[in-house]
PDB file of C-alpha atoms and ligand atoms in Angstrom:
ATOM      1  CA  MET A   1      -7.394 -54.208  10.426  1.00 72.00           C
ATOM      2  CA  SER A   2     -11.049 -54.143  10.679  1.00 85.00           C
ATOM      3  CA  ASP A   3     -13.503 -56.509  12.976  1.00 92.00           C
ATOM      4  CA  ALA A   4     -16.465 -57.117  11.611  1.00 95.00           C
ATOM      5  CA  ARG A   5     -17.909 -59.053  14.784  1.00 97.00           C
ATOM      6  CA  PRO A   6     -21.060 -56.810  16.295  1.00 98.00           C
ATOM      7  CA  LEU A   7     -22.255 -55.731  19.644  1.00 98.00           C
ATOM      8  CA  LEU A   8     -25.210 -57.711  20.918  1.00 98.00           C
ATOM      9  CA  LEU A   9     -27.981 -55.547  22.402  1.00 99.00           C
ATOM     10  CA  PHE A  10     -30.550 -57.606  24.293  1.00 98.00           C
ATOM     11  CA  ASP A  11     -34.174 -56.649  25.404  1.00 98.00           C
ATOM     12  CA  SER A  12     -37.460 -58.429  26.294  1.00 98.00           C
ATOM     13  CA  GLY A  13     -38.665 -55.646  23.672  1.00 98.00           C
ATOM     14  CA  VAL A  14     -38.092 -52.467  22.216  1.00 98.00           C
ATOM     15  CA  GLY A  15     -36.784 -51.193  25.590  1.00 98.00           C
ATOM     16  CA  GLY A  16     -32.964 -51.731  24.735  1.00 98.00           C
ATOM     17  CA  LEU A  17     -33.345 -49.217  21.656  1.00 98.00           C
ATOM     18  CA  SER A  18     -32.590 -46.264  24.526  1.00 98.00           C
ATOM     19  CA  VAL A  19     -29.380 -47.961  25.347  1.00 98.00           C
ATOM     20  CA  LEU A  20     -28.723 -48.757  21.582  1.00 98.00           C
ATOM     21  CA  ARG A  21     -29.189 -44.663  21.052  1.00 98.00           C
ATOM     22  CA  ALA A  22     -26.428 -43.981  23.197  1.00 98.00           C
ATOM     23  CA  VAL A  23     -24.150 -46.624  21.962  1.00 98.00           C
ATOM     24  CA  ARG A  24     -24.746 -45.045  18.644  1.00 97.00           C
ATOM     25  CA  ASP A  25     -23.653 -41.816  19.954  1.00 97.00           C
ATOM     26  CA  LEU A  26     -20.399 -43.159  20.832  1.00 97.00           C
ATOM     27  CA  LEU A  27     -19.624 -45.716  18.682  1.00 97.00           C
ATOM     28  CA  PRO A  28     -21.164 -44.678  15.313  1.00 95.00           C
ATOM     29  CA  GLN A  29     -19.297 -47.519  13.270  1.00 95.00           C
ATOM     30  CA  ALA A  30     -20.255 -50.505  15.589  1.00 97.00           C
ATOM     31  CA  PRO A  31     -22.243 -53.250  14.056  1.00 98.00           C
ATOM     32  CA  ILE A  32     -25.511 -54.161  15.999  1.00 98.00           C
ATOM     33  CA  VAL A  33     -27.462 -57.064  16.487  1.00 98.00           C
ATOM     34  CA  TYR A  34     -30.616 -55.935  18.559  1.00 98.00           C
ATOM     35  CA  VAL A  35     -32.451 -59.219  19.930  1.00 98.00           C
ATOM     36  CA  ALA A  36     -35.769 -58.579  21.390  1.00 98.00           C
ATOM     37  CA  ASP A  37     -37.201 -61.627  23.190  1.00 98.00           C
ATOM     38  CA  ASN A  38     -40.962 -60.842  22.155  1.00 98.00           C
ATOM     39  CA  GLY A  39     -41.680 -64.163  22.049  1.00 98.00           C
ATOM     40  CA  GLY A  40     -41.095 -64.042  26.255  1.00 98.00           C
ATOM     41  CA  PHE A  41     -42.496 -60.376  26.727  1.00 98.00           C
ATOM     42  CA  PRO A  42     -43.046 -59.132  29.095  1.00 98.00           C
ATOM     43  CA  TYR A  43     -40.278 -60.143  31.909  1.00 98.00           C
ATOM     44  CA  GLY A  44     -41.283 -57.687  34.427  1.00 98.00           C
ATOM     45  CA  THR A  45     -44.179 -59.903  35.711  1.00 98.00           C
ATOM     46  CA  LYS A  46     -42.386 -63.240  35.573  1.00 98.00           C
ATOM     47  CA  SER A  47     -40.800 -64.795  38.201  1.00 98.00           C
ATOM     48  CA  GLU A  48     -37.222 -64.711  39.011  1.00 98.00           C
ATOM     49  CA  ALA A  49     -37.092 -68.798  38.430  1.00 98.00           C
ATOM     50  CA  GLU A  50     -38.565 -68.020  34.606  1.00 98.00           C
ATOM     51  CA  ILE A  51     -35.963 -65.219  33.894  1.00 98.00           C
ATOM     52  CA  SER A  52     -32.974 -67.166  34.806  1.00 96.00           C
ATOM     53  CA  ALA A  53     -33.987 -70.124  33.451  1.00 96.00           C
ATOM     54  CA  ARG A  54     -34.656 -68.341  30.099  1.00 98.00           C
ATOM     55  CA  VAL A  55     -32.365 -65.808  29.408  1.00 98.00           C
ATOM     56  CA  PRO A  56     -28.782 -67.211  29.333  1.00 98.00           C
ATOM     57  CA  ALA A  57     -30.192 -70.095  26.882  1.00 97.00           C
ATOM     58  CA  LEU A  58     -31.683 -67.691  24.500  1.00 98.00           C
ATOM     59  CA  LEU A  59     -28.699 -65.723  24.452  1.00 98.00           C
ATOM     60  CA  GLY A  60     -26.143 -68.223  24.108  1.00 98.00           C
ATOM     61  CA  ARG A  61     -28.029 -69.542  20.770  1.00 97.00           C
ATOM     62  CA  ARG A  62     -28.282 -65.899  19.278  1.00 98.00           C
ATOM     63  CA  ALA A  63     -24.594 -65.441  20.864  1.00 98.00           C
ATOM     64  CA  GLU A  64     -23.450 -68.985  18.321  1.00 97.00           C
ATOM     65  CA  ARG A  65     -25.438 -67.543  15.558  1.00 97.00           C
ATOM     66  CA  TYR A  66     -23.937 -64.107  15.394  1.00 98.00           C
ATOM     67  CA  ARG A  67     -20.651 -64.119  16.841  1.00 98.00           C
ATOM     68  CA  PRO A  68     -20.696 -60.899  18.690  1.00 98.00           C
ATOM     69  CA  ARG A  69     -17.686 -59.257  20.481  1.00 98.00           C
ATOM     70  CA  LEU A  70     -19.660 -58.382  23.579  1.00 98.00           C
ATOM     71  CA  ILE A  71     -23.180 -58.704  24.892  1.00 98.00           C
ATOM     72  CA  THR A  72     -25.224 -56.178  26.667  1.00 98.00           C
ATOM     73  CA  ILE A  73     -28.445 -57.187  28.599  1.00 98.00           C
ATOM     74  CA  ALA A  74     -30.367 -53.475  27.541  1.00 98.00           C
ATOM     75  CA  CYS A  75     -32.764 -54.862  29.935  1.00 98.00           C
ATOM     76  CA  ASN A  76     -33.324 -53.898  34.005  1.00 98.00           C
ATOM     77  CA  THR A  77     -35.528 -56.703  34.999  1.00 98.00           C
ATOM     78  CA  ALA A  78     -32.955 -59.380  32.909  1.00 98.00           C
ATOM     79  CA  SER A  79     -29.623 -57.971  34.273  1.00 98.00           C
ATOM     80  CA  THR A  80     -31.149 -57.608  37.891  1.00 96.00           C
ATOM     81  CA  ILE A  81     -31.743 -60.965  37.997  1.00 97.00           C
ATOM     82  CA  ALA A  82     -29.938 -63.010  35.325  1.00 97.00           C
ATOM     83  CA  LEU A  83     -26.893 -61.315  34.652  1.00 97.00           C
ATOM     84  CA  ALA A  84     -24.674 -63.245  36.463  1.00 97.00           C
ATOM     85  CA  HIS A  85     -26.065 -66.545  34.983  1.00 97.00           C
ATOM     86  CA  VAL A  86     -25.498 -65.267  31.656  1.00 98.00           C
ATOM     87  CA  ARG A  87     -21.998 -64.505  32.973  1.00 98.00           C
ATOM     88  CA  ALA A  88     -21.602 -67.819  33.997  1.00 97.00           C
ATOM     89  CA  ALA A  89     -22.997 -69.423  30.923  1.00 97.00           C
ATOM     90  CA  LEU A  90     -21.510 -67.394  28.469  1.00 97.00           C
ATOM     91  CA  ASP A  91     -17.273 -66.910  27.461  1.00 96.00           C
ATOM     92  CA  LEU A  92     -17.777 -63.401  26.416  1.00 97.00           C
ATOM     93  CA  PRO A  93     -17.954 -59.914  28.182  1.00 98.00           C
ATOM     94  CA  VAL A  94     -21.360 -59.434  29.063  1.00 98.00           C
ATOM     95  CA  VAL A  95     -22.416 -55.595  29.915  1.00 98.00           C
ATOM     96  CA  GLY A  96     -25.623 -55.164  32.628  1.00 98.00           C
ATOM     97  CA  THR A  97     -28.279 -52.471  33.099  1.00 96.00           C
ATOM     98  CA  VAL A  98     -28.176 -51.235  36.570  1.00 91.00           C
ATOM     99  CA  PRO A  99     -30.597 -49.027  37.851  1.00 97.00           C
ATOM    100  CA  ALA A 100     -29.307 -45.621  37.719  1.00 98.00           C
ATOM    101  CA  ILE A 101     -29.927 -44.756  41.841  1.00 98.00           C
ATOM    102  CA  LYS A 102     -26.442 -43.262  42.126  1.00 98.00           C
ATOM    103  CA  PRO A 103     -26.788 -40.363  39.852  1.00 97.00           C
ATOM    104  CA  ALA A 104     -30.320 -39.913  41.035  1.00 98.00           C
ATOM    105  CA  ALA A 105     -28.819 -39.726  44.653  1.00 98.00           C
ATOM    106  CA  GLU A 106     -26.168 -37.385  43.228  1.00 97.00           C
ATOM    107  CA  SER A 107     -28.639 -34.932  41.557  1.00 96.00           C
ATOM    108  CA  SER A 108     -31.508 -34.940  44.137  1.00 98.00           C
ATOM    109  CA  ARG A 109     -31.864 -31.763  46.212  1.00 98.00           C
ATOM    110  CA  THR A 110     -34.999 -32.581  48.268  1.00 98.00           C
ATOM    111  CA  ARG A 111     -32.981 -36.192  48.955  1.00 98.00           C
ATOM    112  CA  ALA A 112     -36.105 -38.060  47.575  1.00 98.00           C
ATOM    113  CA  ILE A 113     -36.022 -40.218  44.962  1.00 98.00           C
ATOM    114  CA  GLY A 114     -38.435 -42.167  43.092  1.00 98.00           C
ATOM    115  CA  VAL A 115     -37.420 -45.720  41.054  1.00 98.00           C
ATOM    116  CA  LEU A 116     -39.767 -46.618  38.722  1.00 98.00           C
ATOM    117  CA  GLY A 117     -39.002 -50.178  37.019  1.00 98.00           C
ATOM    118  CA  THR A 118     -40.882 -53.107  36.301  1.00 98.00           C
ATOM    119  CA  GLU A 119     -42.635 -55.325  39.141  1.00 98.00           C
ATOM    120  CA  ALA A 120     -39.573 -57.641  38.951  1.00 98.00           C
ATOM    121  CA  THR A 121     -36.976 -55.179  39.071  1.00 98.00           C
ATOM    122  CA  VAL A 122     -38.223 -53.012  42.038  1.00 98.00           C
ATOM    123  CA  ARG A 123     -38.334 -56.105  44.415  1.00 98.00           C
ATOM    124  CA  GLN A 124     -34.532 -57.163  43.576  1.00 97.00           C
ATOM    125  CA  PRO A 125     -32.115 -57.191  46.679  1.00 96.00           C
ATOM    126  CA  TYR A 126     -29.919 -55.911  44.274  1.00 94.00           C
ATOM    127  CA  VAL A 127     -31.985 -51.898  44.133  1.00 97.00           C
ATOM    128  CA  ASP A 128     -31.848 -52.347  48.324  1.00 97.00           C
ATOM    129  CA  ASP A 129     -28.323 -52.610  47.946  1.00 97.00           C
ATOM    130  CA  LEU A 130     -27.681 -49.696  45.410  1.00 98.00           C
ATOM    131  CA  SER A 131     -30.062 -47.725  47.767  1.00 98.00           C
ATOM    132  CA  ALA A 132     -28.333 -48.475  50.768  1.00 98.00           C
ATOM    133  CA  ARG A 133     -24.445 -47.943  49.175  1.00 98.00           C
ATOM    134  CA  PHE A 134     -25.545 -44.913  46.879  1.00 98.00           C
ATOM    135  CA  ALA A 135     -28.628 -42.904  48.318  1.00 98.00           C
ATOM    136  CA  GLY A 136     -28.296 -43.906  52.278  1.00 98.00           C
ATOM    137  CA  ASP A 137     -29.483 -40.290  53.052  1.00 98.00           C
ATOM    138  CA  CYS A 138     -32.467 -40.413  50.694  1.00 98.00           C
ATOM    139  CA  LEU A 139     -35.632 -41.635  50.972  1.00 98.00           C
ATOM    140  CA  VAL A 140     -36.135 -44.054  47.962  1.00 98.00           C
ATOM    141  CA  LEU A 141     -39.619 -45.036  47.213  1.00 98.00           C
ATOM    142  CA  ARG A 142     -40.313 -47.549  44.325  1.00 98.00           C
ATOM    143  CA  HIS A 143     -42.993 -48.839  41.834  1.00 98.00           C
ATOM    144  CA  GLY A 144     -43.421 -51.208  39.331  1.00 98.00           C
ATOM    145  CA  SER A 145     -45.481 -50.510  36.625  1.00 98.00           C
ATOM    146  CA  ALA A 146     -46.038 -52.966  33.732  1.00 98.00           C
ATOM    147  CA  GLY A 147     -48.477 -50.987  31.865  1.00 98.00           C
ATOM    148  CA  LEU A 148     -45.717 -48.647  31.352  1.00 98.00           C
ATOM    149  CA  VAL A 149     -43.907 -51.044  29.739  1.00 98.00           C
ATOM    150  CA  ALA A 150     -46.861 -51.716  27.290  1.00 98.00           C
ATOM    151  CA  LEU A 151     -47.577 -47.648  27.201  1.00 98.00           C
ATOM    152  CA  ALA A 152     -43.692 -47.559  25.434  1.00 98.00           C
ATOM    153  CA  GLU A 153     -44.093 -50.851  23.176  1.00 98.00           C
ATOM    154  CA  ALA A 154     -47.500 -49.338  21.921  1.00 98.00           C
ATOM    155  CA  ALA A 155     -45.602 -45.495  21.311  1.00 98.00           C
ATOM    156  CA  LEU A 156     -43.297 -47.293  19.272  1.00 98.00           C
ATOM    157  CA  ARG A 157     -45.731 -49.371  17.157  1.00 98.00           C
ATOM    158  CA  GLY A 158     -47.281 -45.864  16.540  1.00 98.00           C
ATOM    159  CA  GLU A 159     -50.428 -46.731  18.531  1.00 98.00           C
ATOM    160  CA  ALA A 160     -52.313 -43.619  20.043  1.00 97.00           C
ATOM    161  CA  THR A 161     -51.677 -43.392  24.074  1.00 98.00           C
ATOM    162  CA  SER A 162     -53.465 -41.272  26.572  1.00 97.00           C
ATOM    163  CA  ASP A 163     -51.783 -38.739  29.070  1.00 98.00           C
ATOM    164  CA  ALA A 164     -53.632 -40.612  32.005  1.00 98.00           C
ATOM    165  CA  ALA A 165     -51.974 -43.791  31.439  1.00 98.00           C
ATOM    166  CA  PHE A 166     -48.904 -42.029  31.596  1.00 98.00           C
ATOM    167  CA  ALA A 167     -49.875 -39.993  34.826  1.00 98.00           C
ATOM    168  CA  ALA A 168     -51.142 -42.958  36.446  1.00 98.00           C
ATOM    169  CA  ALA A 169     -47.806 -44.517  36.362  1.00 97.00           C
ATOM    170  CA  LEU A 170     -45.983 -41.325  37.713  1.00 98.00           C
ATOM    171  CA  SER A 171     -48.957 -41.592  40.220  1.00 98.00           C
ATOM    172  CA  GLY A 172     -47.740 -44.954  41.578  1.00 98.00           C
ATOM    173  CA  LEU A 173     -44.911 -43.266  43.049  1.00 98.00           C
ATOM    174  CA  LEU A 174     -45.531 -39.603  43.715  1.00 98.00           C
ATOM    175  CA  ASP A 175     -49.060 -40.494  45.694  1.00 98.00           C
ATOM    176  CA  GLN A 176     -46.990 -42.632  48.076  1.00 98.00           C
ATOM    177  CA  PRO A 177     -46.515 -41.172  51.575  1.00 98.00           C
ATOM    178  CA  GLY A 178     -43.422 -39.021  50.908  1.00 98.00           C
ATOM    179  CA  GLY A 179     -43.747 -39.097  47.479  1.00 98.00           C
ATOM    180  CA  GLU A 180     -44.633 -35.195  47.579  1.00 98.00           C
ATOM    181  CA  ARG A 181     -41.111 -34.971  48.250  1.00 98.00           C
ATOM    182  CA  ILE A 182     -39.687 -36.390  44.916  1.00 98.00           C
ATOM    183  CA  ASP A 183     -37.570 -34.307  42.890  1.00 98.00           C
ATOM    184  CA  THR A 184     -35.720 -37.211  40.455  1.00 98.00           C
ATOM    185  CA  ILE A 185     -36.721 -40.249  39.049  1.00 98.00           C
ATOM    186  CA  VAL A 186     -34.775 -43.263  38.126  1.00 98.00           C
ATOM    187  CA  LEU A 187     -35.997 -44.933  35.029  1.00 98.00           C
ATOM    188  CA  ALA A 188     -34.905 -48.321  36.100  1.00 98.00           C
ATOM    189  CA  CYS A 189     -36.544 -49.940  33.097  1.00 98.00           C
ATOM    190  CA  THR A 190     -35.268 -49.157  29.480  1.00 98.00           C
ATOM    191  CA  HIS A 191     -38.585 -48.932  27.795  1.00 98.00           C
ATOM    192  CA  PHE A 192     -38.964 -45.679  29.829  1.00 98.00           C
ATOM    193  CA  PRO A 193     -36.765 -43.008  28.542  1.00 98.00           C
ATOM    194  CA  LEU A 194     -38.432 -43.482  25.191  1.00 98.00           C
ATOM    195  CA  VAL A 195     -41.296 -42.230  26.607  1.00 98.00           C
ATOM    196  CA  ALA A 196     -39.604 -39.505  28.926  1.00 98.00           C
ATOM    197  CA  ASP A 197     -41.423 -36.657  27.267  1.00 98.00           C
ATOM    198  CA  ARG A 198     -44.342 -37.993  27.713  1.00 98.00           C
ATOM    199  CA  LEU A 199     -43.730 -38.535  31.165  1.00 98.00           C
ATOM    200  CA  ALA A 200     -42.509 -35.021  31.752  1.00 98.00           C
ATOM    201  CA  ARG A 201     -45.703 -33.617  29.961  1.00 98.00           C
ATOM    202  CA  VAL A 202     -48.214 -34.981  32.551  1.00 98.00           C
ATOM    203  CA  ALA A 203     -45.618 -34.392  35.498  1.00 98.00           C
ATOM    204  CA  PRO A 204     -47.248 -32.286  38.565  1.00 97.00           C
ATOM    205  CA  ARG A 205     -44.298 -30.466  38.649  1.00 97.00           C
ATOM    206  CA  PRO A 206     -40.776 -30.692  37.090  1.00 97.00           C
ATOM    207  CA  LEU A 207     -39.107 -33.748  37.893  1.00 98.00           C
ATOM    208  CA  THR A 208     -35.525 -34.789  37.071  1.00 98.00           C
ATOM    209  CA  PHE A 209     -35.617 -38.306  35.029  1.00 98.00           C
ATOM    210  CA  VAL A 210     -32.363 -40.631  35.274  1.00 98.00           C
ATOM    211  CA  ASP A 211     -31.535 -43.417  32.993  1.00 98.00           C
ATOM    212  CA  GLY A 212     -28.273 -45.636  32.986  1.00 97.00           C
ATOM    213  CA  ALA A 213     -27.921 -45.818  29.099  1.00 98.00           C
ATOM    214  CA  ALA A 214     -25.273 -43.279  28.536  1.00 98.00           C
ATOM    215  CA  GLY A 215     -22.951 -44.660  31.196  1.00 97.00           C
ATOM    216  CA  ILE A 216     -23.754 -48.015  29.799  1.00 98.00           C
ATOM    217  CA  ALA A 217     -22.459 -46.662  26.416  1.00 98.00           C
ATOM    218  CA  ARG A 218     -19.353 -45.721  27.939  1.00 98.00           C
ATOM    219  CA  ARG A 219     -18.984 -48.816  29.505  1.00 98.00           C
ATOM    220  CA  ILE A 220     -18.925 -50.561  26.084  1.00 98.00           C
ATOM    221  CA  ALA A 221     -16.721 -48.356  24.503  1.00 98.00           C
ATOM    222  CA  THR A 222     -13.921 -48.641  27.508  1.00 98.00           C
ATOM    223  CA  LEU A 223     -14.355 -52.595  27.353  1.00 98.00           C
ATOM    224  CA  THR A 224     -13.988 -52.411  23.201  1.00 98.00           C
ATOM    225  CA  ARG A 225     -11.068 -49.450  23.277  1.00 97.00           C
ATOM    226  CA  ASP A 226      -8.382 -51.690  21.712  1.00 96.00           C
ATOM    227  CA  GLN A 227     -10.926 -53.230  18.878  1.00 97.00           C
ATOM    228  CA  ALA A 228     -10.956 -51.906  15.619  1.00 96.00           C
ATOM    229  CA  TRP A 229     -14.639 -51.390  13.669  1.00 96.00           C
ATOM    230  CA  PRO A 230     -15.444 -51.732  10.111  1.00 94.00           C
ATOM    231  CA  GLU A 231     -14.385 -48.659   8.056  1.00 90.00           C
ATOM    232  CA  THR A 232     -18.054 -48.598   6.484  1.00 90.00           C
ATOM    233  CA  LEU A 233     -21.441 -48.634   8.435  1.00 89.00           C
ATOM    234  CA  THR A 234     -22.761 -52.015   8.450  1.00 93.00           C
ATOM    235  CA  GLU A 235     -26.571 -52.873   8.008  1.00 96.00           C
ATOM    236  CA  GLY A 236     -27.804 -53.412  11.917  1.00 98.00           C
ATOM    237  CA  ILE A 237     -29.799 -56.213  12.759  1.00 98.00           C
ATOM    238  CA  ALA A 238     -33.000 -56.721  14.896  1.00 98.00           C
ATOM    239  CA  VAL A 239     -33.760 -60.083  15.690  1.00 98.00           C
ATOM    240  CA  PHE A 240     -37.054 -61.036  17.177  1.00 98.00           C
ATOM    241  CA  THR A 241     -37.912 -64.189  18.777  1.00 98.00           C
ATOM    242  CA  ALA A 242     -41.484 -64.879  17.760  1.00 98.00           C
ATOM    243  CA  PRO A 243     -43.447 -63.633  14.721  1.00 97.00           C
ATOM    244  CA  VAL A 244     -44.011 -59.804  14.870  1.00 96.00           C
ATOM    245  CA  ASP A 245     -46.143 -56.695  13.493  1.00 95.00           C
ATOM    246  CA  VAL A 246     -43.666 -54.412  12.366  1.00 97.00           C
ATOM    247  CA  THR A 247     -45.206 -51.401  11.518  1.00 98.00           C
ATOM    248  CA  PRO A 248     -44.203 -48.347   9.780  1.00 98.00           C
ATOM    249  CA  PRO A 249     -43.176 -46.182  13.015  1.00 98.00           C
ATOM    250  CA  LEU A 250     -41.535 -49.264  14.326  1.00 98.00           C
ATOM    251  CA  ARG A 251     -40.035 -49.792  11.300  1.00 98.00           C
ATOM    252  CA  ALA A 252     -38.897 -46.096  11.236  1.00 98.00           C
ATOM    253  CA  SER A 253     -37.813 -46.176  14.703  1.00 98.00           C
ATOM    254  CA  LEU A 254     -35.226 -49.269  14.188  1.00 98.00           C
ATOM    255  CA  ALA A 255     -34.074 -47.906  11.061  1.00 98.00           C
ATOM    256  CA  ALA A 256     -33.159 -44.752  12.745  1.00 98.00           C
ATOM    257  CA  LEU A 257     -30.481 -46.543  14.828  1.00 98.00           C
ATOM    258  CA  GLY A 258     -29.315 -48.043  11.784  1.00 97.00           C
ATOM    259  CA  LEU A 259     -31.556 -51.522  12.142  1.00 98.00           C
ATOM    260  CA  THR A 260     -32.435 -52.054   8.797  1.00 98.00           C
ATOM    261  CA  ARG A 261     -32.565 -55.790   8.419  1.00 98.00           C
ATOM    262  CA  ILE A 262     -35.018 -58.020  10.163  1.00 97.00           C
ATOM    263  CA  ASP A 263     -34.486 -61.860  11.485  1.00 97.00           C
ATOM    264  CA  LEU A 264     -36.782 -64.016  12.868  1.00 95.00           C
ATOM    265  CA  LEU A 265     -34.874 -66.450  15.055  1.00 88.00           C
TER     266      LEU A 265
HETATM  267  N1  DGL B   1     -36.800 -53.213  29.343  1.00 55.71           N
HETATM  268  C1  DGL B   1     -37.022 -53.991  30.462  1.00 55.71           C
HETATM  269  C2  DGL B   1     -36.289 -53.896  31.324  1.00 55.71           C
HETATM  270  O1  DGL B   1     -35.796 -52.580  31.503  1.00 55.71           O
HETATM  271  C3  DGL B   1     -38.116 -54.851  30.863  1.00 55.71           C
HETATM  272  C4  DGL B   1     -39.901 -54.978  29.946  1.00 55.71           C
HETATM  273  C5  DGL B   1     -40.238 -55.835  30.365  1.00 55.71           C
HETATM  274  O2  DGL B   1     -40.492 -56.535  29.587  1.00 55.71           O
HETATM  275  O3  DGL B   1     -41.226 -55.920  31.495  1.00 55.71           O
HETATM  276  O4  DGL B   1     -36.624 -53.788  32.631  1.00 55.71           O
END
């Protein structure tokens, strides 16, 4: 029997599309509702209290409307701060996004890794905990960059962005004491994999960039392994929480991931 309930993916903006890309690869038939809280964007400069008050209520309302089978918080900031609150508030499986410190530590040869996220994410005790558990023998440097989040949004809208701005985000990590040893960078904000090619291009030396998207997709596949999917592809929905200028390049990025309907809710 076919089951039309969608997967709901959530982010403050377009960042979660990097997670959706991996989900599409693994579960091409899955109906998708992608919720972008552009009305609350950006999250990375907000307080813990603001995020934990906003996200569970917002997801509760969208879950009532779209009846998903599972929710994915495709946002490191919201996950590291509000995952437990969302799980407590909703009677649905909720998958979170964890900074990929473990795979980064596994791949680093120099034993020095960088964590590039939002200001809010990099100050979370959750990051201390992951570093202690999985990268105890590594130097772990962190940098929060609201600028890089804005650059990723601009790039998807099709606006021109400068190499210097991308280089500045990387310098925030690489110019710290010990930063010259970094060989692996955790993209601990879902916006950043969308512009990983730009980061690689301006990097002063070859760096490995690691993110958690493929792992999240595998987790979703495991949690839904006994469930049916529709036999034909259903129209994906992009939901925005505030009026948005969907430029042709943004529309194309959404459509490339099957998000051809746009709701304002
Ligand atoms: N994409 C989000 C993250 O993964 C946050 C971007 C923002 O709104 O600051 O952290």
